[in-house]
Short mmCIF file of N, CA and C and ligand atoms in Angstrom, two decimals:
data_model
loop_
_atom_site.label_atom_id
_atom_site.label_comp_id
_atom_site.label_asym_id
_atom_site.label_seq_id
_atom_site.Cartn_x
_atom_site.Cartn_y
_atom_site.Cartn_z
N MET A 465 18.01 10.61 -10.28
CA MET A 465 17.95 9.37 -9.48
C MET A 465 17.16 9.66 -8.19
N PRO A 466 16.02 8.97 -7.98
CA PRO A 466 15.24 9.24 -6.77
C PRO A 466 16.02 8.90 -5.51
N GLN A 467 15.70 9.59 -4.43
CA GLN A 467 16.35 9.37 -3.12
C GLN A 467 15.70 8.20 -2.41
N ILE A 468 16.51 7.44 -1.65
CA ILE A 468 15.95 6.39 -0.79
C ILE A 468 16.28 6.77 0.65
N HIS A 469 15.25 7.01 1.45
CA HIS A 469 15.46 7.34 2.86
C HIS A 469 15.40 6.07 3.69
N PRO A 470 16.48 5.72 4.41
CA PRO A 470 16.50 4.47 5.16
C PRO A 470 15.33 4.37 6.15
N LEU A 471 14.69 3.21 6.19
CA LEU A 471 13.58 2.97 7.13
C LEU A 471 13.97 1.86 8.11
N LEU A 472 14.46 0.74 7.58
CA LEU A 472 14.89 -0.38 8.43
C LEU A 472 16.24 -0.85 7.92
N ASP A 473 17.26 -0.82 8.80
CA ASP A 473 18.59 -1.19 8.32
C ASP A 473 18.75 -2.72 8.30
N ALA A 474 19.81 -3.15 7.63
CA ALA A 474 20.01 -4.58 7.38
C ALA A 474 20.09 -5.39 8.68
N ASP A 475 20.73 -4.84 9.73
CA ASP A 475 20.86 -5.58 10.99
C ASP A 475 19.51 -5.74 11.69
N THR A 476 18.71 -4.68 11.65
CA THR A 476 17.38 -4.74 12.28
C THR A 476 16.52 -5.79 11.57
N ILE A 477 16.58 -5.80 10.25
CA ILE A 477 15.80 -6.78 9.49
C ILE A 477 16.29 -8.19 9.82
N ALA A 478 17.62 -8.38 9.81
CA ALA A 478 18.18 -9.72 10.05
C ALA A 478 17.77 -10.25 11.42
N ALA A 479 17.78 -9.38 12.44
CA ALA A 479 17.43 -9.82 13.79
C ALA A 479 15.97 -10.26 13.85
N ARG A 480 15.10 -9.50 13.22
CA ARG A 480 13.66 -9.83 13.24
C ARG A 480 13.39 -11.12 12.45
N VAL A 481 14.08 -11.26 11.32
CA VAL A 481 13.87 -12.46 10.49
C VAL A 481 14.32 -13.71 11.26
N ARG A 482 15.41 -13.59 12.02
CA ARG A 482 15.87 -14.73 12.84
C ARG A 482 14.81 -15.09 13.88
N GLU A 483 14.21 -14.07 14.51
CA GLU A 483 13.14 -14.33 15.50
C GLU A 483 11.95 -15.03 14.86
N MET A 484 11.57 -14.56 13.67
CA MET A 484 10.44 -15.17 12.98
C MET A 484 10.75 -16.64 12.67
N GLY A 485 11.97 -16.91 12.28
CA GLY A 485 12.39 -18.28 12.00
C GLY A 485 12.30 -19.17 13.23
N ARG A 486 12.70 -18.61 14.37
CA ARG A 486 12.62 -19.38 15.63
C ARG A 486 11.17 -19.68 15.99
N GLU A 487 10.30 -18.68 15.81
CA GLU A 487 8.88 -18.84 16.10
C GLU A 487 8.27 -19.95 15.23
N ILE A 488 8.58 -19.90 13.94
CA ILE A 488 8.04 -20.91 13.01
C ILE A 488 8.58 -22.30 13.38
N SER A 489 9.86 -22.37 13.71
CA SER A 489 10.48 -23.66 14.06
C SER A 489 9.80 -24.26 15.30
N ARG A 490 9.46 -23.39 16.27
CA ARG A 490 8.76 -23.85 17.48
C ARG A 490 7.36 -24.33 17.14
N ASP A 491 6.62 -23.53 16.37
CA ASP A 491 5.22 -23.84 16.08
C ASP A 491 5.05 -25.13 15.28
N TYR A 492 6.00 -25.43 14.42
CA TYR A 492 5.86 -26.59 13.54
C TYR A 492 6.80 -27.73 13.94
N ALA A 493 7.27 -27.73 15.20
CA ALA A 493 8.23 -28.76 15.63
C ALA A 493 7.71 -30.16 15.28
N GLY A 494 8.53 -30.96 14.66
CA GLY A 494 8.15 -32.33 14.31
C GLY A 494 7.41 -32.45 12.99
N GLU A 495 7.15 -31.32 12.35
CA GLU A 495 6.40 -31.34 11.08
C GLU A 495 7.32 -30.96 9.92
N GLU A 496 6.81 -31.26 8.72
CA GLU A 496 7.52 -30.83 7.51
C GLU A 496 6.69 -29.72 6.87
N VAL A 497 7.33 -28.69 6.36
CA VAL A 497 6.56 -27.60 5.75
C VAL A 497 7.06 -27.28 4.34
N VAL A 498 6.13 -26.75 3.55
CA VAL A 498 6.50 -26.23 2.23
C VAL A 498 6.50 -24.71 2.33
N LEU A 499 7.64 -24.10 2.06
CA LEU A 499 7.72 -22.64 2.04
C LEU A 499 7.39 -22.18 0.63
N VAL A 500 6.32 -21.40 0.51
CA VAL A 500 5.89 -20.89 -0.80
C VAL A 500 6.35 -19.44 -0.91
N ILE A 501 7.42 -19.23 -1.64
CA ILE A 501 7.99 -17.88 -1.76
C ILE A 501 7.33 -17.18 -2.95
N VAL A 502 6.72 -16.03 -2.66
CA VAL A 502 6.00 -15.29 -3.70
C VAL A 502 6.99 -14.39 -4.45
N LEU A 503 7.08 -14.62 -5.75
CA LEU A 503 8.02 -13.87 -6.60
C LEU A 503 7.39 -12.56 -7.05
N LYS A 504 8.16 -11.52 -7.37
CA LYS A 504 9.59 -11.57 -7.18
C LYS A 504 10.00 -10.98 -5.83
N GLY A 505 9.14 -10.13 -5.29
CA GLY A 505 9.52 -9.28 -4.15
C GLY A 505 10.01 -10.01 -2.92
N SER A 506 9.64 -11.29 -2.76
CA SER A 506 9.98 -12.01 -1.52
C SER A 506 11.22 -12.87 -1.64
N PHE A 507 11.98 -12.72 -2.74
CA PHE A 507 13.10 -13.65 -2.91
C PHE A 507 14.20 -13.43 -1.87
N VAL A 508 14.40 -12.20 -1.43
CA VAL A 508 15.46 -11.94 -0.44
C VAL A 508 14.96 -12.36 0.95
N PHE A 509 13.78 -11.89 1.32
CA PHE A 509 13.19 -12.27 2.61
C PHE A 509 13.05 -13.80 2.69
N GLY A 510 12.59 -14.41 1.62
CA GLY A 510 12.39 -15.87 1.61
C GLY A 510 13.70 -16.61 1.82
N ALA A 511 14.75 -16.14 1.19
CA ALA A 511 16.06 -16.80 1.32
C ALA A 511 16.56 -16.69 2.76
N ASP A 512 16.37 -15.52 3.37
CA ASP A 512 16.84 -15.33 4.75
C ASP A 512 15.96 -16.09 5.74
N LEU A 513 14.63 -16.02 5.56
CA LEU A 513 13.73 -16.70 6.50
C LEU A 513 13.93 -18.22 6.42
N ALA A 514 14.07 -18.73 5.21
CA ALA A 514 14.26 -20.19 5.05
C ALA A 514 15.47 -20.66 5.86
N ARG A 515 16.54 -19.85 5.83
CA ARG A 515 17.76 -20.25 6.55
C ARG A 515 17.66 -20.06 8.04
N ALA A 516 16.61 -19.35 8.48
CA ALA A 516 16.41 -19.15 9.93
C ALA A 516 15.44 -20.20 10.49
N ILE A 517 14.94 -21.08 9.63
CA ILE A 517 13.98 -22.11 10.07
C ILE A 517 14.70 -23.44 10.22
N ASP A 518 14.57 -24.02 11.42
CA ASP A 518 15.26 -25.28 11.71
C ASP A 518 14.23 -26.42 11.67
N LEU A 519 13.79 -26.74 10.47
CA LEU A 519 12.80 -27.80 10.26
C LEU A 519 13.10 -28.43 8.90
N PRO A 520 12.57 -29.64 8.64
CA PRO A 520 12.68 -30.13 7.27
C PRO A 520 11.73 -29.34 6.38
N VAL A 521 12.26 -28.57 5.45
CA VAL A 521 11.39 -27.78 4.57
C VAL A 521 11.69 -28.10 3.11
N THR A 522 10.66 -27.92 2.29
CA THR A 522 10.89 -27.85 0.85
C THR A 522 10.47 -26.44 0.43
N ILE A 523 11.01 -26.01 -0.69
CA ILE A 523 10.79 -24.63 -1.12
C ILE A 523 10.19 -24.62 -2.51
N ASP A 524 9.15 -23.83 -2.67
CA ASP A 524 8.57 -23.68 -4.00
C ASP A 524 8.30 -22.19 -4.23
N PHE A 525 8.05 -21.86 -5.46
CA PHE A 525 7.87 -20.45 -5.82
C PHE A 525 6.56 -20.26 -6.55
N LEU A 526 5.96 -19.11 -6.31
CA LEU A 526 4.73 -18.77 -6.99
C LEU A 526 4.90 -17.35 -7.51
N GLY A 527 4.79 -17.20 -8.81
CA GLY A 527 4.94 -15.86 -9.39
C GLY A 527 3.57 -15.23 -9.57
N LEU A 528 3.40 -14.04 -9.05
CA LEU A 528 2.11 -13.35 -9.17
C LEU A 528 2.33 -12.01 -9.83
N ARG A 529 1.37 -11.64 -10.66
CA ARG A 529 1.39 -10.29 -11.19
C ARG A 529 0.08 -9.64 -10.78
N SER A 530 0.22 -8.52 -10.11
CA SER A 530 -0.97 -7.83 -9.64
C SER A 530 -1.10 -6.57 -10.48
N TYR A 531 -2.20 -6.49 -11.20
CA TYR A 531 -2.34 -5.35 -12.12
C TYR A 531 -2.62 -4.08 -11.36
N GLY A 532 -2.10 -3.01 -11.87
CA GLY A 532 -2.33 -1.71 -11.25
C GLY A 532 -1.33 -0.74 -11.82
N ASP A 533 -1.34 0.49 -11.29
CA ASP A 533 -0.31 1.41 -11.77
C ASP A 533 0.97 1.18 -10.96
N GLY A 534 1.90 2.08 -11.03
CA GLY A 534 3.22 1.87 -10.44
C GLY A 534 3.22 1.44 -8.99
N THR A 535 2.40 2.04 -8.15
CA THR A 535 2.50 1.79 -6.72
C THR A 535 1.19 1.27 -6.10
N GLU A 536 0.20 1.00 -6.90
CA GLU A 536 -1.12 0.63 -6.36
C GLU A 536 -1.60 -0.66 -7.00
N SER A 537 -2.02 -1.65 -6.18
CA SER A 537 -2.52 -2.90 -6.76
C SER A 537 -4.03 -2.78 -6.98
N SER A 538 -4.52 -3.48 -8.02
CA SER A 538 -5.94 -3.35 -8.38
C SER A 538 -6.76 -4.50 -7.85
N GLY A 539 -6.08 -5.59 -7.40
CA GLY A 539 -6.81 -6.77 -6.95
C GLY A 539 -6.99 -7.79 -8.05
N VAL A 540 -6.65 -7.42 -9.29
CA VAL A 540 -6.69 -8.39 -10.38
C VAL A 540 -5.33 -9.05 -10.43
N VAL A 541 -5.31 -10.36 -10.09
CA VAL A 541 -4.04 -11.04 -9.90
C VAL A 541 -3.92 -12.18 -10.90
N GLU A 542 -2.76 -12.32 -11.49
CA GLU A 542 -2.51 -13.40 -12.44
C GLU A 542 -1.34 -14.22 -11.93
N ILE A 543 -1.46 -15.56 -12.02
CA ILE A 543 -0.32 -16.41 -11.66
C ILE A 543 0.60 -16.50 -12.88
N THR A 544 1.82 -16.00 -12.73
CA THR A 544 2.76 -16.02 -13.86
C THR A 544 3.67 -17.25 -13.80
N THR A 545 3.95 -17.76 -12.59
CA THR A 545 4.71 -19.00 -12.43
C THR A 545 3.99 -19.79 -11.36
N ASP A 546 3.54 -21.01 -11.68
CA ASP A 546 2.79 -21.78 -10.68
C ASP A 546 3.74 -22.68 -9.88
N LEU A 547 3.23 -23.19 -8.75
CA LEU A 547 4.01 -24.12 -7.94
C LEU A 547 4.43 -25.31 -8.80
N SER A 548 5.58 -25.88 -8.47
CA SER A 548 6.10 -26.96 -9.31
C SER A 548 5.51 -28.32 -8.94
N LYS A 549 4.85 -28.40 -7.74
CA LYS A 549 4.31 -29.69 -7.30
C LYS A 549 2.96 -29.49 -6.63
N PRO A 550 2.11 -30.54 -6.60
CA PRO A 550 0.86 -30.44 -5.85
C PRO A 550 1.16 -30.28 -4.36
N VAL A 551 0.25 -29.61 -3.64
CA VAL A 551 0.51 -29.35 -2.22
C VAL A 551 -0.56 -29.99 -1.33
N GLU A 552 -1.32 -30.92 -1.90
CA GLU A 552 -2.36 -31.60 -1.14
C GLU A 552 -1.76 -32.26 0.10
N GLY A 553 -2.40 -32.02 1.25
CA GLY A 553 -1.96 -32.67 2.49
C GLY A 553 -0.72 -32.07 3.12
N LYS A 554 -0.23 -30.97 2.59
CA LYS A 554 1.02 -30.36 3.10
C LYS A 554 0.71 -29.13 3.96
N HIS A 555 1.64 -28.86 4.90
CA HIS A 555 1.59 -27.60 5.63
C HIS A 555 2.30 -26.55 4.78
N LEU A 556 1.58 -25.47 4.44
CA LEU A 556 2.18 -24.42 3.61
C LEU A 556 2.40 -23.15 4.43
N ILE A 557 3.55 -22.54 4.24
CA ILE A 557 3.75 -21.18 4.76
C ILE A 557 4.06 -20.29 3.56
N VAL A 558 3.15 -19.36 3.31
CA VAL A 558 3.35 -18.42 2.21
C VAL A 558 4.27 -17.31 2.72
N ILE A 559 5.30 -17.03 1.95
CA ILE A 559 6.27 -15.99 2.33
C ILE A 559 6.10 -14.80 1.40
N GLU A 560 5.62 -13.69 1.98
CA GLU A 560 5.28 -12.51 1.18
C GLU A 560 6.09 -11.32 1.68
N ASP A 561 6.41 -10.41 0.77
CA ASP A 561 7.18 -9.23 1.18
C ASP A 561 6.34 -8.23 1.95
N ILE A 562 5.15 -7.93 1.42
CA ILE A 562 4.34 -6.87 2.06
C ILE A 562 2.85 -7.08 1.82
N VAL A 563 2.07 -6.91 2.85
CA VAL A 563 0.62 -6.90 2.70
C VAL A 563 0.19 -5.43 2.77
N ASP A 564 -0.35 -4.98 1.66
CA ASP A 564 -0.71 -3.57 1.53
C ASP A 564 -2.25 -3.49 1.61
N THR A 565 -2.95 -3.55 0.48
CA THR A 565 -4.42 -3.56 0.55
C THR A 565 -4.94 -4.92 1.01
N GLY A 566 -4.15 -5.96 0.83
CA GLY A 566 -4.57 -7.32 1.18
C GLY A 566 -5.18 -8.07 0.01
N LEU A 567 -5.39 -7.38 -1.11
CA LEU A 567 -6.08 -8.00 -2.25
C LEU A 567 -5.29 -9.18 -2.82
N THR A 568 -3.97 -9.03 -2.92
CA THR A 568 -3.15 -10.10 -3.51
C THR A 568 -3.18 -11.35 -2.65
N MET A 569 -3.00 -11.19 -1.33
CA MET A 569 -2.98 -12.36 -0.45
C MET A 569 -4.37 -13.00 -0.32
N ASP A 570 -5.41 -12.18 -0.39
CA ASP A 570 -6.77 -12.71 -0.33
C ASP A 570 -6.99 -13.65 -1.53
N TYR A 571 -6.58 -13.20 -2.70
CA TYR A 571 -6.68 -14.02 -3.91
C TYR A 571 -5.86 -15.30 -3.76
N MET A 572 -4.63 -15.10 -3.30
CA MET A 572 -3.67 -16.20 -3.19
C MET A 572 -4.15 -17.30 -2.23
N PHE A 573 -4.70 -16.89 -1.08
CA PHE A 573 -5.16 -17.86 -0.10
C PHE A 573 -6.36 -18.63 -0.63
N LYS A 574 -7.27 -17.93 -1.29
CA LYS A 574 -8.44 -18.61 -1.88
C LYS A 574 -7.95 -19.64 -2.89
N ASN A 575 -6.98 -19.25 -3.69
CA ASN A 575 -6.45 -20.14 -4.71
C ASN A 575 -5.76 -21.36 -4.07
N LEU A 576 -4.91 -21.14 -3.08
CA LEU A 576 -4.17 -22.26 -2.48
C LEU A 576 -5.11 -23.23 -1.75
N ARG A 577 -6.15 -22.69 -1.11
CA ARG A 577 -7.07 -23.57 -0.36
C ARG A 577 -7.80 -24.55 -1.27
N THR A 578 -7.98 -24.20 -2.54
CA THR A 578 -8.64 -25.13 -3.47
C THR A 578 -7.75 -26.34 -3.76
N ARG A 579 -6.47 -26.28 -3.36
CA ARG A 579 -5.54 -27.37 -3.69
C ARG A 579 -5.39 -28.39 -2.57
N GLY A 580 -6.22 -28.24 -1.52
CA GLY A 580 -6.28 -29.25 -0.46
C GLY A 580 -5.07 -29.37 0.45
N PRO A 581 -4.42 -28.26 0.81
CA PRO A 581 -3.29 -28.38 1.75
C PRO A 581 -3.79 -28.71 3.15
N LYS A 582 -2.91 -29.22 4.00
CA LYS A 582 -3.28 -29.53 5.38
C LYS A 582 -3.49 -28.22 6.16
N SER A 583 -2.65 -27.23 5.90
CA SER A 583 -2.80 -25.91 6.51
C SER A 583 -2.10 -24.89 5.64
N VAL A 584 -2.54 -23.63 5.76
CA VAL A 584 -1.86 -22.53 5.06
C VAL A 584 -1.70 -21.37 6.03
N LYS A 585 -0.48 -20.92 6.23
CA LYS A 585 -0.24 -19.74 7.05
C LYS A 585 0.56 -18.72 6.26
N LEU A 586 0.57 -17.49 6.78
CA LEU A 586 1.23 -16.41 6.06
C LEU A 586 2.33 -15.78 6.91
N ALA A 587 3.51 -15.68 6.31
CA ALA A 587 4.61 -14.92 6.93
C ALA A 587 4.86 -13.72 6.01
N SER A 588 4.65 -12.52 6.54
CA SER A 588 4.89 -11.32 5.73
C SER A 588 5.91 -10.44 6.43
N LEU A 589 6.86 -9.95 5.67
CA LEU A 589 7.88 -9.08 6.26
C LEU A 589 7.26 -7.77 6.73
N LEU A 590 6.36 -7.22 5.90
CA LEU A 590 5.81 -5.89 6.19
C LEU A 590 4.30 -5.88 6.10
N HIS A 591 3.69 -4.96 6.82
CA HIS A 591 2.24 -4.75 6.74
C HIS A 591 1.97 -3.26 6.82
N LYS A 592 1.07 -2.80 5.94
CA LYS A 592 0.64 -1.39 5.97
C LYS A 592 -0.83 -1.36 6.35
N PRO A 593 -1.15 -1.41 7.64
CA PRO A 593 -2.56 -1.52 8.04
C PRO A 593 -3.43 -0.36 7.57
N ALA A 594 -2.83 0.83 7.40
CA ALA A 594 -3.60 2.00 6.98
C ALA A 594 -4.25 1.81 5.61
N ARG A 595 -3.75 0.86 4.83
CA ARG A 595 -4.22 0.72 3.44
C ARG A 595 -5.14 -0.49 3.25
N THR A 596 -5.50 -1.17 4.34
CA THR A 596 -6.27 -2.40 4.22
C THR A 596 -7.60 -2.20 3.48
N LYS A 597 -7.82 -3.06 2.48
CA LYS A 597 -9.13 -3.12 1.81
C LYS A 597 -9.80 -4.44 2.15
N VAL A 598 -8.99 -5.50 2.22
CA VAL A 598 -9.49 -6.83 2.61
C VAL A 598 -8.62 -7.29 3.78
N PRO A 599 -9.22 -7.56 4.96
CA PRO A 599 -8.39 -8.00 6.08
C PRO A 599 -7.77 -9.38 5.79
N VAL A 600 -6.49 -9.49 6.06
CA VAL A 600 -5.77 -10.75 5.83
C VAL A 600 -5.08 -11.09 7.14
N LYS A 601 -5.20 -12.35 7.57
CA LYS A 601 -4.54 -12.76 8.81
C LYS A 601 -3.06 -13.03 8.53
N ILE A 602 -2.20 -12.26 9.19
CA ILE A 602 -0.76 -12.47 9.03
C ILE A 602 -0.28 -13.23 10.27
N ASP A 603 0.14 -14.47 10.07
CA ASP A 603 0.50 -15.32 11.22
C ASP A 603 1.88 -14.96 11.76
N TYR A 604 2.78 -14.58 10.89
CA TYR A 604 4.13 -14.18 11.30
C TYR A 604 4.44 -12.86 10.60
N LEU A 605 4.58 -11.79 11.39
CA LEU A 605 4.79 -10.47 10.79
C LEU A 605 6.13 -9.89 11.23
N GLY A 606 6.85 -9.35 10.26
CA GLY A 606 8.13 -8.71 10.58
C GLY A 606 7.92 -7.34 11.20
N PHE A 607 7.37 -6.41 10.42
CA PHE A 607 7.23 -5.02 10.86
C PHE A 607 5.94 -4.42 10.32
N THR A 608 5.34 -3.56 11.14
CA THR A 608 4.21 -2.74 10.68
C THR A 608 4.79 -1.39 10.25
N ILE A 609 4.37 -0.92 9.07
CA ILE A 609 4.88 0.38 8.61
C ILE A 609 3.73 1.32 8.24
N ASP A 610 4.06 2.61 8.15
CA ASP A 610 3.06 3.61 7.74
C ASP A 610 2.78 3.50 6.25
N ASP A 611 1.89 4.33 5.79
CA ASP A 611 1.52 4.34 4.37
C ASP A 611 2.60 5.06 3.55
N VAL A 612 3.69 4.33 3.34
CA VAL A 612 4.80 4.87 2.53
C VAL A 612 5.20 3.80 1.52
N PHE A 613 5.78 4.21 0.41
CA PHE A 613 6.20 3.24 -0.60
C PHE A 613 7.66 2.87 -0.36
N VAL A 614 7.89 1.59 -0.08
CA VAL A 614 9.24 1.17 0.29
C VAL A 614 9.88 0.32 -0.82
N VAL A 615 11.21 0.40 -0.86
CA VAL A 615 11.99 -0.41 -1.81
C VAL A 615 13.18 -1.00 -1.07
N GLY A 616 13.82 -1.95 -1.72
CA GLY A 616 15.01 -2.59 -1.16
C GLY A 616 14.66 -3.93 -0.55
N TYR A 617 15.69 -4.72 -0.21
CA TYR A 617 15.52 -6.04 0.40
C TYR A 617 14.50 -6.87 -0.43
N GLY A 618 14.63 -6.78 -1.74
CA GLY A 618 13.76 -7.55 -2.64
C GLY A 618 12.64 -6.75 -3.26
N LEU A 619 12.25 -5.65 -2.62
CA LEU A 619 11.12 -4.87 -3.14
C LEU A 619 11.59 -3.85 -4.18
N ASP A 620 10.75 -3.69 -5.20
CA ASP A 620 11.17 -2.87 -6.34
C ASP A 620 10.32 -1.63 -6.53
N TYR A 621 10.83 -0.77 -7.38
CA TYR A 621 9.99 0.21 -8.07
C TYR A 621 10.38 0.10 -9.53
N ALA A 622 9.42 -0.27 -10.40
CA ALA A 622 9.70 -0.49 -11.82
C ALA A 622 10.87 -1.45 -11.99
N GLN A 623 10.88 -2.51 -11.18
CA GLN A 623 11.88 -3.60 -11.23
C GLN A 623 13.27 -3.21 -10.71
N ARG A 624 13.42 -2.00 -10.23
CA ARG A 624 14.74 -1.61 -9.71
C ARG A 624 14.75 -1.59 -8.19
N TYR A 625 15.94 -1.49 -7.64
CA TYR A 625 16.21 -1.36 -6.19
C TYR A 625 16.06 -2.66 -5.40
N ARG A 626 15.78 -3.79 -6.06
CA ARG A 626 15.59 -5.04 -5.31
C ARG A 626 16.87 -5.44 -4.58
N ASN A 627 18.02 -5.03 -5.10
CA ASN A 627 19.31 -5.41 -4.52
C ASN A 627 19.78 -4.47 -3.41
N VAL A 628 19.02 -3.43 -3.13
CA VAL A 628 19.40 -2.53 -2.01
C VAL A 628 19.29 -3.36 -0.72
N PRO A 629 20.34 -3.39 0.12
CA PRO A 629 20.34 -4.35 1.24
C PRO A 629 19.50 -3.94 2.45
N PHE A 630 18.92 -2.74 2.42
CA PHE A 630 18.06 -2.30 3.53
C PHE A 630 16.71 -1.90 2.95
N LEU A 631 15.77 -1.55 3.84
CA LEU A 631 14.46 -1.08 3.37
C LEU A 631 14.40 0.42 3.50
N GLY A 632 13.98 1.08 2.43
CA GLY A 632 13.93 2.53 2.47
C GLY A 632 12.69 3.06 1.77
N ILE A 633 12.43 4.31 2.04
CA ILE A 633 11.28 4.97 1.43
C ILE A 633 11.75 5.67 0.17
N LEU A 634 11.07 5.34 -0.92
CA LEU A 634 11.45 5.94 -2.20
C LEU A 634 10.73 7.26 -2.37
N GLU A 635 11.51 8.29 -2.60
CA GLU A 635 10.89 9.60 -2.84
C GLU A 635 10.66 9.77 -4.33
N LEU A 636 9.39 9.64 -4.71
CA LEU A 636 9.06 9.73 -6.13
C LEU A 636 8.87 11.19 -6.53
N PRO A 637 9.26 11.52 -7.77
CA PRO A 637 9.03 12.89 -8.21
C PRO A 637 7.53 13.19 -8.24
N GLU A 638 7.17 14.42 -7.98
CA GLU A 638 5.76 14.83 -8.02
C GLU A 638 5.17 14.49 -9.37
N GLU A 639 3.95 13.90 -9.36
CA GLU A 639 3.29 13.63 -10.65
C GLU A 639 2.60 14.90 -11.13
N PRO A 640 2.67 15.14 -12.44
CA PRO A 640 1.98 16.34 -12.94
C PRO A 640 0.46 16.21 -12.73
N ALA A 641 -0.19 17.30 -12.39
CA ALA A 641 -1.63 17.27 -12.09
C ALA A 641 -2.43 17.03 -13.34
P1 LIG B 1312 -1.75 -5.69 -2.03
O1 LIG B 1312 -2.48 -6.59 -2.97
O2 LIG B 1312 -1.69 -6.16 -0.60
O3 LIG B 1312 -2.24 -4.27 -2.14
O4 LIG B 1312 -0.31 -5.55 -2.61
C1 LIG B 1312 0.68 -6.41 -2.36
C2 LIG B 1312 1.77 -6.23 -3.38
O5 LIG B 1312 1.92 -4.86 -3.80
C3 LIG B 1312 3.08 -6.59 -2.72
O6 LIG B 1312 3.36 -7.97 -2.87
C4 LIG B 1312 4.06 -5.71 -3.48
O7 LIG B 1312 4.45 -6.37 -4.66
C5 LIG B 1312 3.27 -4.48 -3.85
N1 LIG B 1312 3.50 -3.40 -2.88
C6 LIG B 1312 2.65 -2.92 -1.96
N2 LIG B 1312 3.21 -1.94 -1.23
C7 LIG B 1312 4.47 -1.80 -1.70
C8 LIG B 1312 5.56 -0.95 -1.33
O8 LIG B 1312 5.53 -0.10 -0.43
N3 LIG B 1312 6.70 -1.12 -2.06
C9 LIG B 1312 6.82 -2.03 -3.06
N4 LIG B 1312 7.98 -2.09 -3.70
N5 LIG B 1312 5.81 -2.85 -3.42
C10 LIG B 1312 4.65 -2.73 -2.75
#
C-alpha cells in the first residue's frame, strides 16, 4: 500500500474554500451563475465550494477524460459526460481540481466558448506552475503546489484515494528502468 504524506489538512482546505466562496459571491453579486463541476476529480471541491457561495446558482457536470499514462496528461481530451443544458448567455464558473500542464483546461475553455456563454471563469483548487505547457488564467485559486503528485479530497491515483479527506503526496514505487 503506497504511503500518503499529508500536504494540506482538511481544516486548511476548508478555510481556503470558504474564502474562495466569499470572493465569488462578492464578484458576482446580483447575478446568477452556472457552476460547471469537472468530473471526477472536482466532485469534493465542487460540493464544498458550491456551499460556500451565497448566490443563486445552478450546477452542472462535465466529464472529461484526458489521455496519458498514470500521472501525465497528453492534451488529448475527450468529453465523457456533457453538460445537461445549453449555457448560452450564462455566467459559467468552471470548477477544477488541479491545473497541471494546462492542456485540459485550455481544451475545455475553447470548447465552452463555442457555446456562447456570457462569461467563463475558472476556479481551481490547485495549480502546479512548474509544469505549465499552456498558460491558463485561474481566476480563483486555492493553493499553489510544487511538482508533486497529489491524491485525496477528490483526486485519485488509478481511481483510488478520492475519499481521503485531506490532500497528500502519493509515494509511488520506483518504476523499473
Ligand atoms: P493538465 O491537463 O493540466 O496537465 O491536467 C489536469 C488533470 O490531470 C487534472 O484535472 C487531474 O485529473 C490530473 N492531474 C494533474 N496533476 C495531478 C495530481 O497531482 N494528482 C492527481 N490525482 N491528478 C492530477
